[in-house]
Amino acid sequence: MLAKRIIPCLDVKNGQTVKGTNFVNLRQAGDPVALGKSYSEQGADELVYLDITASHEGRKTFTEMVSRVAAEVNIPFTVGGGISALTDVDRLLNAGADKVSINSAALRRPDLIDEITNHFGSQVCVVAIDAQQGADGEWICYLNGGRIPTERSLLDWAHEAQERGAGEILFTSMNHDGVKTGFANEALRQLADTLTIPIIASGGAGAQEHFRDAFILGHADAALAASVFHFGEIPIPRLKEYLRHEGINVR
Amino acid sequence: MKVAIVKYNAGNIYSVVNALRRLGIEPEVTDDARLLQKADRVIFPGQGEAGQAMSYLKAHELDKVICSLRQPVLGICIGQQLMCRHSEECNTECLGIFPIDVLRFKPQRHEDKVPHMGWNTVSTDATDELMKSSDGKFFYFVHSFYVPVCKFTTATTNYILDFSAALHRDNFYATQFHPEKSGDAGEVMLKRFLTL
């Protein structure tokens, strides 16, 4: 049976993981390659690396890091952050990334999705959506890491992304992100039940139960988190054991 | 040991190179018939689209080269599908090493998403030299087309239906999953291929 995936997400700035970690015996806690390798050894199913550098120099450093991850890590990994053209995708896939995640650039120019999937296949194209639920209950998509609201609704944009060939949707609830009270299960379920591509839940993980709920209530195919893993609050082996005990198929 | 990787217009070749390097082997990525024939092992990797891949192989006469290889050959993902007779993907005539047709997944329920993407278990009996010890292990899959269970099947996986996770005929081996991305289980399988 296909397993539900657990995906740690690493924010990378100038070649270093930002947000501290408290892994014991990890000589370079800030090294994204060592950290990714350690997650892989603990049983993470995939990794996501987000480039949060703005400078051109930083981009180059990130690409070099992608090559090192590809050389050392034996599970699939996605890279994202600042991808706005086919040349960015080509550079990162050539460096060894398995998938790319696109966000604002796709909202600004949806054809980017068609271009990527026509060139490299749907399986490499993850469309990340940051959305916020307003007082009226409507979910609205945001640009630039949640700074600029758009007029697109979450469901509408997710469906368009699928039609254009996206291989997966990575949905981050801005209402839940960082709050650690669980994922946006209702919205997740709506996405999962109406789309035919996998949905990755993101934003809100604070306890093991939240992952269970994202899978059982939210019908998510995968769940992504950062700080609960980085700070060792939820060790991946323990999380997997818990999920298995709750009847969820994990690797 | 000399390991050659078939160079053609498919993605993912460097994941295989990296995986072999982690095992201490520096493979040669080549479309040179002589180098492919001389290698101790040949890996035919993949990720891509069957129609375009076959046109490329034919244009470079790699189709004949691959079929005539005598050493152990391992096809991965689209590599496996191209080693079959025909693929529903773009209605493509393939290499015909495994006389079976590749079909597209037909979802039965809403939960049946295509592509089949992620970690899934394989079932195998203990007799196959390559898949031995992989029974019940998780491997990483990404594909929308599948090889039905046939007499060359050495391992199966269930998604929507039971399909071939691995095939074997004479010196030709193939897996639908990506051993190069399948963590420790994948590394064990690749090592086994190198010691066949």
Coordinates of C-alpha atoms in Angstrom, one line a residue:
Chain A
M1 CA 0.0 0.0 0.0
L2 CA 1.2 3.5 -0.8
A3 CA 2.6 5.2 2.3
K4 CA 1.7 8.6 3.6
R5 CA 4.8 10.8 3.4
I6 CA 6.5 12.8 6.1
I7 CA 8.5 15.7 4.7
P8 CA 10.9 17.9 6.7
C9 CA 11.3 21.4 5.1
L10 CA 14.7 23.2 5.4
D11 CA 14.9 27.0 4.8
V12 CA 18.3 27.8 3.4
K13 CA 20.0 31.2 3.4
N14 CA 23.4 31.7 1.9
G15 CA 24.1 28.0 2.0
Q16 CA 23.1 27.6 5.7
T17 CA 19.9 26.2 7.3
V18 CA 18.1 28.9 9.1
K19 CA 16.2 28.2 12.3
G20 CA 18.4 26.4 14.7
T21 CA 18.4 22.7 15.4
N22 CA 19.2 20.8 18.5
F23 CA 20.4 17.5 17.0
V24 CA 22.9 15.8 19.1
N25 CA 26.1 14.8 17.5
L26 CA 25.5 16.8 14.3
R27 CA 28.8 18.6 13.9
Q28 CA 27.5 21.2 11.6
A29 CA 23.9 21.8 12.7
G30 CA 23.6 24.6 10.1
D31 CA 24.8 22.5 7.1
P32 CA 21.7 21.7 5.0
V33 CA 23.4 18.7 3.5
A34 CA 24.3 17.1 6.9
L35 CA 20.8 17.9 8.2
G36 CA 19.1 16.4 5.2
K37 CA 21.2 13.3 5.5
S38 CA 20.3 13.0 9.1
Y39 CA 16.6 13.3 8.4
S40 CA 16.9 10.7 5.7
E41 CA 18.6 8.3 8.1
Q42 CA 15.8 8.9 10.6
G43 CA 13.2 7.9 8.0
A44 CA 12.0 11.1 6.3
D45 CA 10.3 10.2 3.0
E46 CA 11.3 13.3 1.1
L47 CA 13.0 16.6 1.8
V48 CA 12.1 20.1 0.7
Y49 CA 14.8 22.8 0.5
L50 CA 13.7 26.4 0.2
D51 CA 16.1 29.0 -1.0
I52 CA 15.3 32.2 1.0
T53 CA 18.3 34.1 -0.3
A54 CA 17.6 37.1 -2.4
S55 CA 21.0 37.8 -3.9
H56 CA 22.5 36.4 -7.1
E57 CA 25.5 35.1 -5.2
G58 CA 23.2 33.3 -2.8
R59 CA 21.5 31.6 -5.8
K60 CA 24.8 30.2 -6.9
T61 CA 25.6 28.9 -3.4
F62 CA 22.1 27.3 -3.3
T63 CA 22.7 25.5 -6.6
E64 CA 26.0 24.2 -5.3
M65 CA 24.3 22.9 -2.2
V66 CA 21.7 21.1 -4.3
S67 CA 24.5 19.2 -6.0
R68 CA 25.9 18.2 -2.7
V69 CA 22.5 17.1 -1.4
A70 CA 22.1 15.0 -4.6
A71 CA 25.4 13.4 -4.1
E72 CA 24.8 12.5 -0.5
V73 CA 21.1 11.9 0.1
N74 CA 19.4 8.8 -1.2
I75 CA 15.8 9.9 -1.0
P76 CA 13.9 12.3 -3.3
F77 CA 14.1 16.1 -2.7
T78 CA 12.3 19.1 -3.9
V79 CA 13.8 22.6 -4.2
G80 CA 12.0 25.9 -4.3
G81 CA 12.4 29.6 -3.7
G82 CA 12.7 32.2 -6.4
I83 CA 12.0 30.0 -9.4
S84 CA 10.5 32.1 -12.1
A85 CA 11.8 30.7 -15.4
L86 CA 12.5 27.5 -17.2
T87 CA 16.2 28.2 -16.9
D88 CA 16.0 28.2 -13.1
V89 CA 14.3 24.7 -13.3
D90 CA 16.9 23.4 -15.7
R91 CA 19.7 24.6 -13.5
L92 CA 18.3 23.0 -10.3
L93 CA 17.3 19.7 -12.0
N94 CA 20.7 19.5 -13.5
A95 CA 22.2 20.0 -10.1
G96 CA 20.3 16.9 -9.1
A97 CA 17.0 18.0 -7.6
D98 CA 14.1 15.6 -8.2
K99 CA 11.3 18.2 -8.2
V100 CA 10.9 22.0 -8.1
S101 CA 8.4 23.9 -6.1
I102 CA 7.0 27.1 -7.7
N103 CA 4.8 29.6 -5.9
S104 CA 4.5 33.4 -6.6
A105 CA 5.9 33.1 -10.1
A106 CA 3.2 30.6 -11.1
L107 CA 0.4 32.8 -9.7
R108 CA 1.9 35.8 -11.7
R109 CA 2.4 33.8 -14.9
P110 CA 0.4 30.5 -14.8
D111 CA 2.0 29.4 -18.1
L112 CA 5.1 28.6 -16.1
I113 CA 3.4 25.4 -15.0
D114 CA 2.7 24.3 -18.6
E115 CA 6.3 25.1 -19.6
I116 CA 7.8 23.1 -16.8
T117 CA 5.5 20.1 -17.2
N118 CA 5.8 20.0 -21.0
H119 CA 9.6 20.1 -20.7
F120 CA 10.3 17.9 -17.7
G121 CA 7.1 16.1 -16.9
S122 CA 4.3 16.7 -14.3
Q123 CA 6.2 14.7 -11.6
V124 CA 8.8 17.4 -11.2
C125 CA 6.4 20.3 -10.8
V126 CA 5.1 21.0 -7.3
V127 CA 2.8 24.0 -7.1
A128 CA 3.1 25.6 -3.6
I129 CA 0.1 27.7 -2.5
D130 CA 0.1 30.1 0.5
A131 CA -3.5 30.8 1.4
Q132 CA -5.3 32.6 4.2
Q133 CA -8.9 32.1 5.2
G134 CA -10.7 35.4 5.7
A135 CA -13.5 36.3 8.1
D136 CA -16.0 35.3 5.3
G137 CA -14.5 31.8 5.2
E138 CA -13.0 32.3 1.8
W139 CA -9.4 31.1 1.2
I140 CA -7.4 33.6 -0.7
C141 CA -4.0 32.9 -2.3
Y142 CA -1.0 35.2 -1.4
L143 CA 2.1 36.2 -3.2
N144 CA 5.7 36.7 -2.0
G145 CA 5.7 34.5 1.0
G146 CA 2.3 35.6 2.3
R147 CA 2.9 39.3 1.9
I148 CA 0.7 40.3 -1.0
P149 CA -3.0 39.1 -1.3
T150 CA -4.4 38.2 -4.7
E151 CA -7.9 37.7 -5.9
R152 CA -7.5 34.0 -6.6
S153 CA -9.3 31.5 -4.3
L154 CA -7.4 28.5 -3.1
L155 CA -9.6 25.9 -4.8
D156 CA -9.9 27.8 -8.0
W157 CA -6.1 28.2 -8.3
A158 CA -5.3 24.6 -7.2
H159 CA -7.7 23.3 -9.9
E160 CA -6.1 25.5 -12.5
A161 CA -2.6 24.3 -11.5
Q162 CA -3.8 20.7 -11.8
E163 CA -5.3 21.4 -15.3
R164 CA -2.0 23.0 -16.4
G165 CA -0.1 19.8 -15.4
A166 CA 1.1 20.3 -11.8
G167 CA 2.2 17.0 -10.2
E168 CA 1.4 17.9 -6.6
I169 CA 0.0 20.8 -4.6
L170 CA 1.8 21.9 -1.5
F171 CA -0.8 23.9 0.5
T172 CA 0.3 26.1 3.4
S173 CA -2.4 27.6 5.5
M174 CA -1.2 31.0 6.6
N175 CA -3.8 30.9 9.4
H176 CA -2.2 27.8 10.9
D177 CA 1.5 28.3 10.0
G178 CA 3.7 28.7 13.1
V179 CA 0.7 28.4 15.5
K180 CA 1.3 24.7 16.1
T181 CA -2.4 23.8 16.7
G182 CA -2.7 21.5 13.7
F183 CA -3.1 21.6 9.9
A184 CA -6.0 23.2 8.1
N185 CA -7.9 19.9 7.8
E186 CA -11.1 21.2 6.3
A187 CA -9.5 23.0 3.5
L188 CA -7.1 20.1 2.9
R189 CA -10.0 17.7 2.7
Q190 CA -11.7 19.9 0.1
L191 CA -8.5 20.0 -2.0
A192 CA -7.8 16.3 -1.6
D193 CA -11.4 15.3 -2.4
T194 CA -11.8 17.4 -5.5
L195 CA -8.3 17.2 -7.1
T196 CA -6.7 14.1 -8.6
I197 CA -3.1 14.9 -7.8
P198 CA -1.4 14.4 -4.4
I199 CA -1.8 17.1 -1.7
I200 CA 1.0 18.0 0.7
A201 CA -0.2 19.6 4.0
S202 CA 1.9 22.4 5.4
G203 CA 1.6 24.8 8.3
G204 CA 0.5 24.1 11.8
A205 CA 2.3 20.9 12.9
G206 CA 2.8 21.0 16.7
A207 CA 2.1 17.5 17.9
Q208 CA 2.0 14.0 16.5
E209 CA -1.8 14.0 16.5
H210 CA -1.7 16.8 14.0
F211 CA -0.1 14.6 11.4
R212 CA -2.6 11.9 12.0
D213 CA -5.5 14.4 11.6
A214 CA -4.0 15.8 8.4
F215 CA -4.1 12.2 6.9
I216 CA -7.4 11.0 8.4
L217 CA -9.4 14.2 8.5
G218 CA -7.6 16.2 5.8
H219 CA -7.1 13.3 3.4
A220 CA -3.6 14.6 2.7
D221 CA -1.1 12.4 0.9
A222 CA 1.9 13.9 2.7
A223 CA 2.6 16.3 5.6
L224 CA 5.4 18.8 5.7
A225 CA 6.8 20.5 8.8
A226 CA 9.9 22.4 9.8
S227 CA 10.4 23.5 13.4
V228 CA 9.0 20.5 15.1
F229 CA 11.6 18.4 13.3
H230 CA 14.5 21.0 13.5
F231 CA 14.1 21.4 17.3
G232 CA 13.7 17.7 17.9
E233 CA 10.2 18.2 19.4
I234 CA 8.9 15.4 17.2
P235 CA 11.6 12.8 16.3
I236 CA 10.6 11.2 13.0
P237 CA 11.0 7.6 14.1
R238 CA 8.7 8.2 17.0
L239 CA 6.2 10.0 14.8
K240 CA 6.2 7.1 12.3
E241 CA 5.7 4.6 15.1
Y242 CA 2.8 6.7 16.4
L243 CA 1.1 6.9 13.0
R244 CA 1.6 3.2 12.4
H245 CA -0.1 2.6 15.7
E246 CA -3.0 4.9 14.6
G247 CA -3.5 2.7 11.6
I248 CA -1.8 5.0 9.0
N249 CA 0.4 3.3 6.5
V250 CA 3.9 4.8 6.8
R251 CA 7.3 3.6 5.6
Chain B
M1 CA 34.0 -3.1 -12.3
K2 CA 32.9 -1.0 -15.3
V3 CA 29.3 0.3 -15.1
A4 CA 27.9 2.1 -18.1
I5 CA 24.7 4.2 -18.0
V6 CA 22.8 4.6 -21.3
K7 CA 22.9 8.3 -22.2
Y8 CA 19.7 9.4 -23.9
N9 CA 17.1 12.1 -23.6
A10 CA 15.7 11.0 -20.3
G11 CA 16.0 12.9 -17.0
N12 CA 17.2 11.5 -13.7
I13 CA 20.4 9.9 -15.1
Y14 CA 22.5 11.8 -12.6
S15 CA 20.6 10.3 -9.6
V16 CA 21.8 7.0 -10.8
V17 CA 25.4 8.3 -11.2
N18 CA 25.2 9.7 -7.6
A19 CA 23.9 6.4 -6.2
L20 CA 26.7 4.4 -7.8
R21 CA 29.3 6.9 -6.6
R22 CA 27.9 6.4 -3.0
L23 CA 28.7 2.7 -3.6
G24 CA 32.2 3.6 -4.7
I25 CA 31.7 3.1 -8.4
E26 CA 32.4 5.8 -11.0
P27 CA 30.1 4.9 -13.9
E28 CA 30.4 6.0 -17.5
V29 CA 27.5 7.8 -19.0
T30 CA 27.6 7.0 -22.7
D31 CA 25.7 6.5 -25.9
D32 CA 28.7 4.8 -27.6
A33 CA 27.8 1.3 -28.6
R34 CA 31.3 -0.1 -28.1
L35 CA 31.5 1.3 -24.5
L36 CA 28.1 -0.1 -23.7
Q37 CA 29.0 -3.5 -25.0
K38 CA 32.3 -3.6 -23.1
A39 CA 30.9 -2.6 -19.7
D40 CA 30.4 -5.3 -17.0
R41 CA 27.0 -3.8 -16.1
V42 CA 24.7 -1.5 -18.0
I43 CA 22.0 0.6 -16.4
F44 CA 19.2 2.0 -18.6
P45 CA 17.6 4.6 -16.3
G46 CA 14.8 7.0 -16.9
Q47 CA 12.1 9.4 -16.2
G48 CA 10.4 10.9 -19.2
E49 CA 8.0 10.2 -21.9
A50 CA 8.1 6.9 -23.9
G51 CA 7.4 8.2 -27.4
Q52 CA 10.2 10.8 -27.3
A53 CA 12.6 8.4 -25.6
M54 CA 12.1 5.7 -28.2
S55 CA 12.5 8.1 -31.2
Y56 CA 15.8 9.2 -29.6
L57 CA 17.0 5.7 -29.1
K58 CA 16.1 4.7 -32.6
A59 CA 17.7 7.8 -34.1
H60 CA 21.0 6.9 -32.3
E61 CA 20.6 3.1 -33.0
L62 CA 20.7 2.5 -29.3
D63 CA 17.6 0.3 -29.6
K64 CA 19.6 -2.4 -31.4
V65 CA 22.5 -2.0 -29.0
I66 CA 20.5 -2.4 -25.9
C67 CA 18.7 -5.5 -27.2
S68 CA 22.0 -7.1 -28.1
L69 CA 23.7 -6.7 -24.8
R70 CA 24.9 -9.9 -23.1
Q71 CA 26.0 -8.6 -19.6
P72 CA 23.5 -7.9 -16.8
V73 CA 21.3 -4.9 -17.8
L74 CA 19.1 -3.0 -15.4
G75 CA 16.2 -0.9 -16.7
I76 CA 14.7 1.6 -14.3
C77 CA 11.2 3.2 -14.4
I78 CA 10.8 4.4 -18.0
G79 CA 13.8 2.2 -18.8
Q80 CA 11.8 -0.8 -17.7
Q81 CA 8.7 0.3 -19.7
L82 CA 10.9 0.9 -22.8
M83 CA 12.2 -2.7 -22.5
C84 CA 8.6 -4.0 -23.0
R85 CA 6.8 -4.5 -26.3
H86 CA 4.5 -1.6 -26.5
S87 CA 3.5 1.4 -24.4
E88 CA 0.1 3.0 -24.2
E89 CA 2.0 6.2 -23.6
C90 CA 1.9 7.9 -27.1
N91 CA 1.1 4.5 -28.6
T92 CA 4.8 3.6 -28.7
E93 CA 6.5 0.5 -30.1
C94 CA 9.2 -0.3 -27.6
L95 CA 12.3 -2.6 -27.5
G96 CA 10.3 -5.9 -27.0
I97 CA 12.8 -7.5 -24.6
F98 CA 9.8 -8.3 -22.3
P99 CA 6.9 -9.3 -24.6
I100 CA 4.3 -7.5 -22.7
D101 CA 2.4 -4.2 -23.2
V102 CA 2.6 -1.2 -20.8
L103 CA -0.7 0.2 -19.8
R104 CA -2.0 3.5 -18.3
F105 CA -3.4 3.4 -14.7
K106 CA -7.2 3.7 -14.7
P107 CA -8.3 5.2 -11.3
Q108 CA -11.1 3.2 -9.8
R109 CA -11.9 5.5 -6.9
H110 CA -11.2 9.2 -6.2
E111 CA -8.2 8.3 -3.9
D112 CA -6.5 6.6 -6.8
K113 CA -4.3 9.5 -7.9
V114 CA -2.2 9.2 -11.0
P115 CA 0.8 9.3 -11.1
H116 CA 1.5 6.7 -8.5
M117 CA 3.9 8.7 -6.5
G118 CA 5.7 7.9 -3.3
W119 CA 6.9 4.9 -1.2
N120 CA 5.2 1.5 -1.7
T121 CA 6.0 -2.0 -0.7
V122 CA 7.0 -4.8 -3.1
S123 CA 6.1 -8.5 -2.7
T124 CA 8.5 -11.0 -4.1
D125 CA 9.4 -14.7 -3.6
A126 CA 12.8 -15.5 -2.2
T127 CA 14.1 -17.1 -5.5
D128 CA 14.9 -14.1 -7.6
E129 CA 18.5 -13.2 -7.4
L130 CA 18.0 -9.4 -7.7
M131 CA 14.9 -8.9 -5.7
K132 CA 15.8 -11.5 -3.0
S133 CA 15.5 -9.9 0.5
S134 CA 13.4 -7.0 -0.9
D135 CA 10.1 -8.6 0.1
G136 CA 8.0 -6.2 2.1
K137 CA 10.4 -3.3 1.7
F138 CA 9.4 0.1 0.6
F139 CA 10.7 1.6 -2.6
Y140 CA 10.1 5.0 -4.3
F141 CA 7.8 5.0 -7.3
V142 CA 6.8 7.9 -9.7
H143 CA 4.8 6.7 -12.8
S144 CA 1.5 6.9 -14.6
F145 CA 1.9 3.7 -16.7
Y146 CA 2.5 0.2 -15.5
V147 CA 3.6 -3.2 -16.6
P148 CA 0.9 -5.9 -15.9
V149 CA 1.9 -9.0 -13.9
C150 CA 3.3 -11.5 -16.4
K151 CA 5.6 -14.5 -16.5
F152 CA 8.7 -12.3 -16.3
T153 CA 7.5 -10.6 -13.1
T154 CA 9.8 -11.1 -10.1
A155 CA 8.1 -8.6 -7.7
T156 CA 4.7 -7.0 -7.6
T157 CA 3.3 -3.9 -6.0
N158 CA -0.3 -3.0 -5.4
Y159 CA -1.7 0.4 -6.4
I160 CA -5.1 0.4 -8.0
L161 CA -4.2 -3.1 -9.0
D162 CA -1.3 -5.6 -8.7
F163 CA 1.4 -4.7 -11.2
S164 CA 5.0 -5.6 -12.0
A165 CA 7.5 -3.9 -9.6
A166 CA 10.4 -5.8 -11.1
L167 CA 11.0 -8.0 -14.2
H168 CA 13.7 -10.5 -15.2
R169 CA 14.5 -12.3 -18.4
D170 CA 17.9 -13.8 -19.1
N171 CA 20.5 -11.0 -18.6
F172 CA 17.8 -8.3 -18.5
Y173 CA 16.5 -7.0 -15.2
A174 CA 14.1 -4.1 -14.7
T175 CA 12.4 -2.2 -11.9
Q176 CA 9.5 0.2 -12.0
F177 CA 10.7 1.9 -8.8
H178 CA 13.8 4.1 -8.5
P179 CA 16.4 2.1 -6.5
E180 CA 18.7 5.2 -6.7
K181 CA 16.1 7.2 -4.6
S182 CA 14.9 4.4 -2.4
G183 CA 17.1 4.9 0.7
D184 CA 18.8 1.9 2.1
A185 CA 16.6 -0.7 0.5
G186 CA 17.5 0.7 -2.9
E187 CA 21.2 0.7 -2.1
V188 CA 21.0 -3.0 -1.1
M189 CA 19.3 -3.8 -4.4
L190 CA 21.8 -1.8 -6.5
K191 CA 24.6 -3.6 -4.7
R192 CA 23.0 -6.9 -5.5
F193 CA 22.7 -6.0 -9.2
L194 CA 26.5 -5.3 -9.2
T195 CA 27.3 -8.7 -7.7
L196 CA 24.9 -10.8 -10.0

